[in-house]
Amino acid sequence: MSETTTNTSGACELVLDYVYGELDEARKRTFEEHLPTCARCQQEVASFGRVRAAVKRVMPAVEPTAPLASGALHAQLMHAAAQRRPRRGILLAFPRKIVQHPAMSAAAMFVIVGGYFAINWSRGKLAMPAAEQTTTTVSDTKQAELDTPKPTEGAAAAPVLAEPMPAEKAKEADNGALAKGGDKTAAAEDATRIALETPSGSYTVQRPAAHRAVATAAPKKLAPAHLKNIATDGKMAKYDNAFADDLAKGKDEAAGENGLGSVGGGVVGGTGRGEVAQGAKSSAPAREQQQQQKAAHGYAAGAPAGMQQQAPATMPQAPAPPPPAVATSSPSSTNERDYYRAAAQSQAQNQAVAKPAANARNVDVARKQADEWAKSGRCDEAIKAYQELEKASQYISPTERVNWVRCLTQSGRQEEALKRLDELKAEKRVTNAQIQDAEKELNDARARRVENKKAKKAPAPADRAPAATESVQQQRQAEPAQAAPPDSTNTKVKAKSSY
Amino acid sequence: VRDDSDESLMLRYRDGDVRAFELLVTRHRKPLFNFILRFVRDTAAAEDVTQETFLRLVKGADAYERQAKFTTWLYTIARNLCVDAARRGKHRKAASLDAPIGDEEGSASLLDLVPDGGAAVDRQAQSRELAVRLQQAIESLPDEQREIFLLREVADLQFNEIANVIGCPENTVKSRMRYALEKLREALEEYRDLARAVQ
């Protein structure tokens, strides 16, 4: 059928467009020139024209119904059109397109979820499985050298660094070290715990998740060879045995000034990185300044060569020169001790600034320690601790002041005890019972001293004199441990009269 | 405002001018309703589809951009809705133009409702016969040809616009249109004399 109406002339294909008037002027002219010469086109134009005319007759345009034209449907449509709020603002166009497009929504979700994991990864919040390859240790022979801290020898010796070892070798080394009774710190029990053996005791520290995550990327820290290795897993944390002893015994003044808990906060209970490892963050100018300070105090020349050359790589900046009294001890160990004491001071100060909570814990520990010393009769240490608390502008409770006065009294420092007693009376929170106890104890001590003096002055038999002296000494020694004697009316009256 | 193009009116309505939309509705209501009525063959359904078509315009006004003719967009929506309505109404049989309205014998038929041009009585009879034959021929067209025929004859869209509405090449549209016209011409050949008389 259609084959009869189509031809290859080209112009015949324009019949339909010509009938419906869709030809432009040029093509229309071309077709009209072609039409008289083509009978088929003439026939099609005529037939299509008749069909169109007939269609128009039998399919006239119908008016829309009343509801659609002006009734309920029209009103409903206009109401819906009026209810629509036009969108304003260009800024929301792009997010709107993103939300509407599924691919863009998926990409946005991927970015959000990926960003969440990336941020947590960078912050170390994502716990990663411990890699055995990252566990580092030292060999048996070198471990034996490390077990015995020899500052003078270690100064000349090359520093022993914990190199990353394959897992099998590391395991063998760990087994060997344990079998030979070597340092347990070199052989980690597992990947999540660290066994520390310090002079003050053995500790098992839970390795933080962040350390496990960044263990492989830990840079190598240069430290003196004689220092003891207390951590594994690629992080060499060193500490000085002598200094740790001082800290543990509470005899070190520097540690006491900054809160006696520096051992617990820095080495054992802290991050596990050790004091020096944290101090290694100091910059090069700070190291130079510290070396200059050492030279100015005249003990840098006596420092071991290893300390002078390699220790600065891990030296924190010392805030103040060490006390000269310490320099009277052996040169090398004293210098190291001073150095690490300064490091401890710096770290303690940094911790006090950066971690007020940790500083408060250290103060609490110091308070408890001082109270224990006061109760156990270690008056000198308790007095020092109270003095340090006072220097640190820490509040001293009436009970602590009473203990302080008691310690001063027992150690024979009566004038200072009276002074502290006056301070105790000025304390608002102090109770009368506490004042009376302190006064009574002070008076008792005075009474005993007077009696002792009288006993010394009084002529005694030759055979009893040594015994009396011994009894007095025993009494003095037993005084701190004993509680206050029962009330003695005479001594109380004397004490009151003395005031 | 009344002389503005459809596209300008639609853009104005997109920006919040409800009056422009009312003008659009007034301008296109009649041809749209006729196209839908010829497509779905039911007045009530034609009303619903027409209303739904304009509501779709309201909902899609925010996304409208001046890339194509407004009528192309309008009849694309209408054609899709008509296809859906035709699918839903497949079970319904087309009402015969000769069948009486209602159950009573001798009542008026649908053909009686077709307006005439005021011809003479004999001509009216011939015209009715022609209209019946032509309506039957149009109803018998395949859907793909019928929708193109309606879009061209009733909605008065050009072939390129129909191609955009249908989503097929323009030559395909012309080919289908040619087939439709050929079938209608064959239906009219039997009544050639009658058609000549009508003309």
XYZ file of C-alpha atoms in Angstrom:
698
model
C 0.000 0.000 0.000
C 2.609 2.504 1.043
C 4.915 1.268 -1.655
C 2.488 2.571 -4.227
C 2.654 6.074 -2.767
C 6.386 6.386 -2.362
C 8.891 6.934 -5.037
C 12.459 7.850 -5.373
C 12.110 11.255 -6.790
C 12.451 12.901 -3.410
C 9.755 15.474 -3.987
C 7.043 12.841 -3.705
C 8.030 12.264 -0.099
C 6.894 15.753 0.696
C 3.238 14.982 0.046
C 2.296 14.592 3.686
C 4.112 17.742 4.729
C 2.469 19.593 1.888
C -1.003 18.412 2.821
C -0.500 19.489 6.449
C 1.272 22.711 5.531
C 4.577 21.979 7.224
C 6.798 22.835 4.271
C 8.820 26.016 4.223
C 8.548 28.312 1.249
C 11.452 26.856 -0.681
C 10.376 23.266 -0.344
C 6.769 24.183 -0.932
C 7.752 25.871 -4.182
C 9.778 22.887 -5.193
C 6.879 20.526 -4.474
C 4.389 22.706 -6.311
C 6.690 22.673 -9.308
C 6.815 18.887 -9.016
C 3.088 18.363 -8.431
C 1.787 19.037 -11.985
C 4.283 16.568 -13.358
C 3.434 13.686 -10.957
C 0.025 12.049 -11.203
C 0.563 9.965 -8.080
C 1.336 12.992 -5.958
C -1.745 14.723 -7.387
C -3.857 11.718 -6.453
C -2.447 11.518 -2.914
C -2.874 15.174 -2.280
C -6.469 14.943 -3.359
C -7.272 11.806 -1.356
C -5.562 13.007 1.795
C -7.380 16.281 1.474
C -10.706 14.489 1.268
C -9.930 12.357 4.286
C -8.968 15.385 6.328
C -12.102 17.189 5.337
C -14.244 14.216 6.248
C -12.504 13.810 9.552
C -13.104 17.412 10.396
C -16.759 16.976 9.687
C -17.266 13.865 11.788
C -14.854 14.874 14.526
C -15.698 18.420 15.406
C -14.085 20.068 18.400
C -16.065 19.394 21.548
C -16.325 21.960 24.289
C -15.031 20.824 27.666
C -17.632 19.863 30.175
C -18.914 22.383 32.655
C -17.055 21.070 35.712
C -13.825 21.125 33.770
C -14.435 24.530 32.222
C -15.609 26.564 35.165
C -16.891 24.193 37.793
C -15.454 22.226 40.644
C -12.611 20.725 38.682
C -11.443 24.113 37.505
C -11.654 25.541 41.012
C -9.769 22.583 42.392
C -7.103 22.973 39.761
C -6.678 26.682 40.427
C -6.527 26.054 44.150
C -3.782 23.492 43.668
C -1.934 25.903 41.423
C -2.188 28.659 44.011
C -1.045 26.404 46.846
C 2.243 25.696 45.157
C 5.132 27.667 46.606
C 7.704 28.764 44.088
C 11.235 27.756 44.900
C 13.523 30.593 45.725
C 17.256 30.641 46.167
C 20.002 29.287 44.034
C 22.088 27.844 46.843
C 19.729 24.953 47.447
C 19.529 24.014 43.786
C 22.680 21.903 43.859
C 21.860 19.974 47.057
C 18.388 19.415 45.673
C 19.828 17.896 42.528
C 22.129 15.740 44.614
C 19.261 14.476 46.696
C 17.133 13.809 43.667
C 19.821 11.951 41.787
C 20.416 8.420 43.107
C 24.008 8.229 41.933
C 24.857 11.491 43.612
C 23.177 10.327 46.800
C 25.205 7.127 46.760
C 28.402 9.075 46.185
C 27.580 11.426 49.041
C 26.939 8.499 51.375
C 30.236 6.929 50.326
C 32.089 10.145 51.079
C 30.400 10.526 54.462
C 31.006 6.957 55.583
C 34.524 6.922 54.212
C 35.288 10.218 55.884
C 34.007 8.903 59.192
C 36.285 5.896 59.069
C 39.208 7.959 57.832
C 38.879 10.421 60.680
C 38.596 7.682 63.274
C 41.522 5.903 61.704
C 43.663 9.005 61.870
C 42.687 9.562 65.503
C 43.484 5.985 66.377
C 40.010 5.163 67.563
C 39.747 2.175 65.312
C 41.331 -0.799 67.037
C 43.551 -2.688 64.676
C 44.732 -6.242 65.106
C 48.210 -6.409 66.490
C 50.795 -7.271 63.894
C 53.367 -9.781 64.986
C 55.957 -8.316 62.681
C 55.939 -5.080 64.584
C 56.939 -6.649 67.888
C 60.516 -5.693 68.500
C 63.011 -6.924 71.003
C 66.700 -7.174 71.493
C 69.004 -10.085 71.302
C 70.114 -12.049 74.319
C 73.611 -10.723 74.508
C 72.606 -7.153 74.165
C 69.744 -7.703 76.539
C 72.203 -8.897 79.165
C 74.080 -5.672 78.742
C 70.953 -3.731 79.137
C 69.957 -5.557 82.307
C 72.804 -4.038 84.254
C 72.699 -0.285 84.086
C 76.244 0.973 83.770
C 76.187 4.628 82.968
C 79.894 4.997 82.488
C 80.221 2.001 80.249
C 77.039 2.679 78.458
C 78.198 6.126 77.634
C 80.961 4.822 75.483
C 79.010 1.939 74.118
C 76.900 2.332 71.064
C 73.203 2.570 71.752
C 71.326 -0.613 71.261
C 68.197 -0.021 69.324
C 65.293 -2.287 69.004
C 65.203 -3.197 65.361
C 62.119 -4.674 63.837
C 62.498 -8.410 63.593
C 60.501 -11.067 61.898
C 57.890 -12.656 64.048
C 59.687 -16.000 64.341
C 62.990 -14.455 65.348
C 61.301 -12.200 67.786
C 59.529 -15.124 69.356
C 62.764 -17.075 69.658
C 64.479 -14.109 71.199
C 61.657 -13.672 73.661
C 61.764 -17.303 74.677
C 65.505 -17.148 75.107
C 65.361 -14.076 77.221
C 62.748 -15.574 79.472
C 64.575 -18.888 79.782
C 67.755 -17.174 80.826
C 65.980 -15.030 83.323
C 66.569 -11.963 81.296
C 64.586 -8.818 81.429
C 60.959 -9.631 81.022
C 60.304 -6.275 79.536
C 62.062 -7.282 76.388
C 59.658 -10.110 75.785
C 56.148 -8.927 75.575
C 53.693 -11.445 76.881
C 51.282 -10.734 74.145
C 50.476 -8.000 71.765
C 48.032 -6.259 74.037
C 49.931 -6.150 77.329
C 53.327 -4.943 78.320
C 55.241 -6.442 81.207
C 57.353 -3.872 82.973
C 59.884 -4.606 85.616
C 61.096 -1.598 87.465
C 63.118 -1.334 90.637
C 60.006 -0.321 92.478
C 58.065 -3.347 91.368
C 56.633 -5.277 88.446
C 53.791 -3.924 86.407
C 51.620 -5.188 83.646
C 50.275 -2.415 81.546
C 47.456 -2.626 79.070
C 48.722 -1.446 75.756
C 46.470 1.350 74.428
C 44.679 0.683 71.190
C 46.196 3.772 69.645
C 49.674 2.373 70.234
C 48.796 -0.867 68.588
C 47.459 1.018 65.614
C 50.533 3.179 65.091
C 53.130 0.697 66.217
C 54.482 0.077 62.763
C 54.957 3.730 62.004
C 56.802 4.558 65.215
C 60.082 6.322 64.501
C 63.264 5.076 66.046
C 64.310 6.919 69.140
C 67.975 7.268 69.920
C 68.735 6.802 73.566
C 71.770 5.888 75.632
C 72.609 2.240 75.571
C 72.833 1.799 79.301
C 69.264 2.802 79.857
C 66.876 0.062 80.461
C 64.415 -0.947 77.835
C 60.989 -1.117 79.355
C 58.762 -1.201 76.311
C 58.561 -3.095 73.117
C 56.531 -2.914 69.968
C 58.783 -0.532 68.160
C 58.746 2.114 70.872
C 61.837 2.323 73.006
C 61.021 3.821 76.342
C 64.015 4.315 78.603
C 64.393 5.302 82.150
C 67.171 5.666 84.588
C 67.256 3.115 87.360
C 68.745 5.425 89.905
C 66.268 8.111 89.204
C 63.428 5.654 89.256
C 64.640 4.497 92.651
C 64.566 8.003 93.901
C 61.127 8.527 92.579
C 59.898 5.280 94.024
C 61.259 6.047 97.439
C 59.934 9.519 97.382
C 63.270 11.011 98.274
C 63.833 13.016 95.193
C 63.138 16.640 95.666
C 62.435 17.401 92.070
C 59.892 14.696 91.799
C 58.399 15.740 95.063
C 58.026 19.294 93.909
C 55.981 18.267 90.950
C 53.788 15.724 92.522
C 55.224 12.481 93.693
C 53.266 10.482 91.225
C 55.504 11.126 88.270
C 56.523 7.494 88.226
C 52.992 6.302 88.011
C 52.017 8.922 85.510
C 55.027 8.865 83.304
C 56.371 5.379 83.139
C 54.013 2.822 84.484
C 50.516 4.103 84.473
C 50.765 6.502 81.619
C 50.878 5.989 77.937
C 53.649 3.443 78.061
C 55.951 5.503 75.966
C 58.123 6.492 78.825
C 59.388 9.811 79.920
C 62.256 10.155 77.563
C 60.231 9.069 74.611
C 57.908 11.926 75.237
C 60.721 14.261 75.870
C 62.111 13.396 72.467
C 59.600 15.750 70.950
C 61.684 18.726 71.980
C 63.090 20.687 69.128
C 66.716 21.058 68.149
C 67.091 24.622 69.478
C 65.811 23.412 72.811
C 68.480 20.746 72.853
C 71.177 23.260 72.101
C 69.905 25.487 74.832
C 69.987 22.620 77.260
C 73.532 21.759 76.326
C 74.511 25.356 76.907
C 72.888 25.258 80.295
C 74.788 22.135 81.145
C 78.028 23.707 80.059
C 77.255 26.783 82.108
C 76.902 24.695 85.224
C 80.147 22.961 84.631
C 79.056 19.383 84.495
C 78.651 18.905 80.790
C 82.302 17.995 80.430
C 81.900 15.162 82.834
C 78.914 13.759 81.084
C 79.446 10.593 79.146
C 80.191 10.872 75.501
C 77.143 8.947 74.596
C 75.042 11.275 76.620
C 76.523 14.332 75.054
C 76.088 13.135 71.549
C 73.074 10.918 71.560
C 71.082 11.727 74.606
C 70.181 15.192 73.337
C 68.183 13.492 70.668
C 65.847 12.426 73.420
C 66.395 15.232 75.870
C 63.528 17.363 76.899
C 64.174 20.951 77.632
C 65.150 21.397 81.242
C 63.406 24.326 82.822
C 65.926 24.941 85.623
C 69.467 23.891 86.408
C 69.862 21.032 88.823
C 70.789 21.744 92.416
C 74.554 21.907 92.973
C 74.447 19.477 95.868
C 73.762 16.624 93.522
C 76.944 17.297 91.619
C 78.998 16.034 94.517
C 78.183 12.441 93.704
C 79.799 10.436 90.965
C 80.084 12.570 87.837
C 78.512 10.395 85.206
C 75.628 9.017 87.162
C 74.994 12.361 88.777
C 74.828 14.095 85.458
C 72.450 11.566 84.095
C 70.401 11.786 87.202
C 70.308 15.523 86.921
C 69.413 15.280 83.331
C 66.538 12.940 83.924
C 65.472 14.864 86.956
C 65.221 17.918 84.787
C 63.376 15.830 82.256
C 60.981 14.670 84.929
C 60.441 18.228 86.056
C 59.771 19.331 82.528
C 57.433 16.473 81.937
C 55.665 16.979 85.213
C 55.205 20.643 84.400
C 53.944 19.798 80.955
C 51.589 17.297 82.423
C 50.450 19.815 84.967
C 49.649 22.213 82.163
C 48.264 19.757 79.694
C 46.573 17.359 82.090
C 45.156 19.054 85.162
C 43.371 15.854 86.085
C 46.625 13.922 86.201
C 48.214 16.676 88.264
C 45.349 16.527 90.711
C 45.819 12.795 91.003
C 49.495 13.325 91.726
C 48.623 15.788 94.473
C 46.228 13.313 95.999
C 48.872 10.653 95.914
C 51.275 13.027 97.625
C 48.725 13.783 100.304
C 48.132 10.153 101.027
C 51.835 9.447 101.054
C 52.443 12.283 103.468
C 49.698 11.063 105.766
C 51.098 7.565 105.712
C 54.537 8.851 106.512
C 53.163 10.932 109.351
C 51.309 7.973 110.798
C 54.226 5.598 110.379
C 56.646 7.931 112.068
C 58.645 9.015 109.041
C 58.366 12.579 110.148
C 61.105 14.103 108.039
C 59.618 12.769 104.849
C 56.141 13.783 105.892
C 57.313 17.288 106.701
C 58.960 17.542 103.305
C 55.839 16.356 101.622
C 53.709 18.886 103.458
C 56.163 21.592 102.579
C 55.990 20.623 98.959
C 52.238 20.739 99.077
C 52.386 24.172 100.578
C 54.865 25.306 97.955
C 52.578 24.022 95.277
C 49.835 26.230 96.740
C 47.781 23.187 97.560
C 45.180 23.352 100.270
C 46.259 21.593 103.458
C 43.429 20.370 105.563
C 43.327 20.796 109.343
C 43.969 17.102 109.795
C 47.059 17.352 107.651
C 48.183 20.406 109.545
C 47.747 18.552 112.784
C 49.862 15.747 111.401
C 52.376 18.296 110.261
C 52.553 19.850 113.718
C 52.844 16.418 115.243
C 55.710 15.513 112.945
C 57.470 18.797 113.662
C 57.032 18.175 117.335
C 58.341 14.668 117.138
C 61.331 15.727 115.122
C 62.210 18.340 117.705
C 61.401 21.428 115.660
C 59.390 23.101 118.368
C 59.467 26.639 117.090
C 58.284 25.658 113.693
C 55.674 23.474 115.331
C 54.398 26.459 117.291
C 54.282 28.464 114.127
C 52.301 25.810 112.347
C 50.069 25.497 115.363
C 49.270 29.183 115.120
C 48.427 28.666 111.492
C 46.276 25.778 112.529
C 44.397 27.968 114.944
C 43.822 30.494 112.193
C 42.249 27.803 110.093
C 38.507 28.246 110.047
C 37.694 24.634 109.583
C 39.801 23.379 112.418
C 38.012 22.029 115.435
C 38.853 22.682 119.017
C 39.540 19.030 119.556
C 42.162 19.065 116.867
C 43.815 22.125 118.370
C 43.733 20.580 121.792
C 45.259 17.392 120.507
C 48.040 19.257 118.772
C 48.675 21.418 121.812
C 48.646 18.451 124.067
C 51.099 16.603 121.962
C 53.337 19.626 121.730
C 53.224 20.110 125.455
C 53.921 16.484 126.064
C 56.945 16.699 123.865
C 58.159 19.726 125.706
C 57.593 18.034 128.992
C 59.525 15.013 127.889
C 62.351 17.194 126.684
C 62.471 18.977 130.016
C 62.474 15.688 131.825
C 65.240 14.421 129.673
C 67.289 17.499 130.357
C 66.686 17.115 134.037
C 67.626 13.515 133.868
C 70.860 14.395 132.116
C 71.700 17.100 134.638
C 70.845 15.003 137.664
C 73.748 12.893 139.116
C 73.138 9.316 138.356
C 74.884 6.235 139.535
C 77.681 5.195 137.311
C 76.213 1.833 136.657
C 72.753 3.245 135.827
C 73.779 6.149 133.684
C 74.166 4.218 130.441
C 70.925 2.459 131.057
C 69.134 5.740 131.573
C 70.623 7.140 128.421
C 69.574 4.120 126.525
C 66.105 4.327 127.940
C 65.839 7.931 126.842
C 67.020 7.076 123.387
C 64.605 4.190 123.195
C 61.887 6.455 124.365
C 62.742 8.974 121.682
C 62.758 6.340 119.053
C 59.498 4.918 120.272
C 57.809 8.299 120.496
C 56.820 8.697 116.860
C 55.317 5.263 116.718
C 53.441 5.630 119.931
C 50.231 7.402 120.325
C 49.915 10.302 122.630
C 50.320 9.265 126.276
C 47.313 9.371 128.497
C 46.388 12.708 129.793
C 48.673 13.923 132.392
C 47.327 16.731 134.397
C 50.720 18.038 135.298
C 51.987 18.244 131.762
C 48.782 19.765 130.591
C 48.961 22.451 133.211
C 52.572 23.097 132.299
C 51.746 23.330 128.679
C 48.951 25.755 129.318
C 51.146 27.823 131.492
C 53.770 27.878 128.810
C 51.309 29.440 126.418
C 0.075 38.753 29.036
C -2.426 37.119 26.765
C -0.051 37.411 23.832
C 2.773 35.719 25.617
C 3.885 32.355 24.411
C 3.098 29.216 26.300
C 6.674 28.911 27.444
C 6.727 32.430 28.856
C 3.512 31.820 30.715
C 4.835 28.626 32.164
C 8.012 30.312 33.298
C 5.972 33.029 34.918
C 3.897 30.454 36.722
C 7.062 28.715 37.845
C 8.020 31.995 39.436
C 4.696 32.194 41.228
C 2.278 33.881 38.821
C -0.934 31.895 39.126
C -2.664 34.096 36.568
C -0.255 32.842 33.917
C -1.212 29.292 34.699
C -4.858 30.115 34.419
C -4.211 31.545 30.994
C -2.429 28.369 29.997
C -5.340 26.273 31.174
C -7.802 28.402 29.309
C -5.715 28.281 26.149
C -5.166 24.524 26.050
C -8.165 23.120 27.822
C -10.319 22.566 24.757
C -7.829 20.893 22.383
C -6.457 18.836 25.220
C -9.871 17.659 26.281
C -10.756 16.764 22.705
C -7.601 14.784 22.219
C -8.123 12.920 25.459
C -11.770 12.356 24.709
C -10.935 10.831 21.313
C -8.253 8.760 22.930
C -10.077 7.353 25.955
C -13.557 7.513 24.325
C -15.192 8.373 27.613
C -16.227 11.794 28.814
C -15.795 11.190 32.537
C -12.436 9.570 32.017
C -11.502 12.433 29.710
C -12.361 14.916 32.463
C -10.264 13.063 34.975
C -7.319 12.716 32.652
C -7.517 16.367 31.668
C -7.605 17.421 35.295
C -4.738 15.119 36.141
C -2.720 16.471 33.250
C -2.972 20.027 34.507
C -2.190 18.916 38.030
C 0.935 17.281 36.701
C 1.877 20.619 35.247
C 1.506 22.193 38.660
C 3.667 19.557 40.307
C 6.306 19.722 37.625
C 6.432 23.475 37.300
C 9.619 23.709 39.364
C 11.459 21.419 36.971
C 10.220 23.127 33.836
C 12.887 24.670 31.672
C 12.538 26.329 28.351
C 14.059 23.563 26.304
C 11.091 22.352 24.271
C 7.695 23.613 23.337
C 5.138 23.722 26.071
C 2.631 21.803 23.986
C 5.091 18.977 23.555
C 5.413 18.661 27.310
C 1.697 19.017 27.848
C 0.718 16.359 25.343
C 3.448 14.037 26.479
C 1.872 14.040 29.922
C -1.586 13.707 28.469
C -0.612 10.883 26.132
C 1.026 8.894 28.962
C -2.027 9.338 31.132
C -4.258 8.309 28.253
C -2.226 5.173 27.689
C -2.570 4.321 31.363
C -6.284 5.020 31.302
C -6.698 2.969 28.142
C -4.915 0.054 29.782
C -7.163 0.289 32.783
C -10.235 0.479 30.549
C -9.256 -2.325 28.211
C -12.096 -4.455 29.476
C -14.554 -1.848 28.427
C -15.850 -2.179 24.950
C -16.197 0.872 22.799
C -19.730 2.136 22.620
C -21.279 1.786 19.247
C -22.379 4.937 17.560
C -25.422 3.133 16.192
C -26.484 1.586 19.477
C -29.294 3.374 21.254
C -28.510 5.255 24.391
C -30.056 3.354 27.261
C -32.035 0.176 27.142
C -35.079 1.498 25.368
C -35.635 0.545 21.778
C -35.876 3.402 19.326
C -34.081 5.928 21.479
C -31.433 8.219 20.073
C -27.952 6.910 19.327
C -24.565 8.469 19.828
C -24.490 9.339 16.198
C -27.489 11.540 16.735
C -25.402 13.603 19.092
C -22.781 14.319 16.476
C -23.291 17.867 15.375
C -23.757 18.553 11.744
C -23.139 21.536 9.591
C -26.759 22.312 9.061
C -27.047 20.448 5.754
C -30.220 19.302 4.274
C -32.027 16.238 5.530
C -30.685 13.945 2.835
C -27.317 15.322 3.359
C -27.694 14.776 7.068
C -28.395 11.122 6.469
C -25.416 10.808 4.206
C -23.275 12.669 6.600
C -24.313 10.391 9.425
C -23.471 7.380 7.366
C -20.127 8.890 6.497
C -19.450 9.742 10.101
C -20.254 6.236 11.231
C -17.988 4.689 8.659
C -15.225 7.118 9.420
C -15.551 6.666 13.162
C -15.378 2.937 12.761
C -12.326 3.312 10.557
C -10.601 5.508 13.117
C -11.479 3.135 15.931
C -10.065 0.258 13.966
C -6.710 1.935 13.524
C -3.836 0.430 15.446
C -3.037 2.325 18.629
C 0.318 3.555 17.370
C -1.310 4.983 14.251
C -4.392 6.246 15.999
C -2.535 8.260 18.595
C -0.448 9.901 15.890
C -3.565 10.591 13.838
C -5.293 12.165 16.857
C -2.250 14.184 17.827
C -2.037 15.531 14.307
C -5.701 16.070 13.506
C -7.181 16.889 16.918
C -4.297 18.335 18.914
C -2.847 19.920 15.775
C 0.743 19.081 16.664
C 3.412 19.084 13.989
C 5.168 15.909 13.042
C 8.375 16.807 14.825
C 6.420 17.584 17.991
C 4.564 14.322 17.705
C 7.894 12.593 17.363
C 8.990 14.187 20.643
C 5.748 13.227 22.357
C 5.833 9.665 21.166
C 9.551 9.325 21.450
C 10.271 8.021 17.992
C 11.856 9.456 14.830
C 9.928 11.933 12.766
C 10.026 9.717 9.700
C 8.398 6.967 11.705
C 5.668 9.368 12.684
C 5.108 10.358 9.074
C 5.083 6.754 7.989
C 2.483 5.819 10.550
C 0.458 8.843 9.637
C 0.548 7.844 6.027
C -0.665 4.347 6.892
C -3.497 5.799 8.930
C -4.586 8.084 6.101
C -4.456 5.234 3.624
C -6.730 3.105 5.777
C -9.181 5.942 6.211
C -9.140 6.584 2.491
C -9.951 2.924 1.799
C -12.814 3.141 4.244
C -14.123 6.149 2.404
C -13.855 4.641 -1.079
C -17.010 2.643 -0.572
C -18.841 5.827 -0.011
C -17.017 7.854 -2.570
C -20.148 9.097 -4.121
C -21.539 9.839 -0.751
C -18.462 11.727 0.177
C -18.603 13.666 -3.055
C -22.170 14.490 -2.336
C -21.220 15.675 1.137
C -18.446 17.770 -0.275
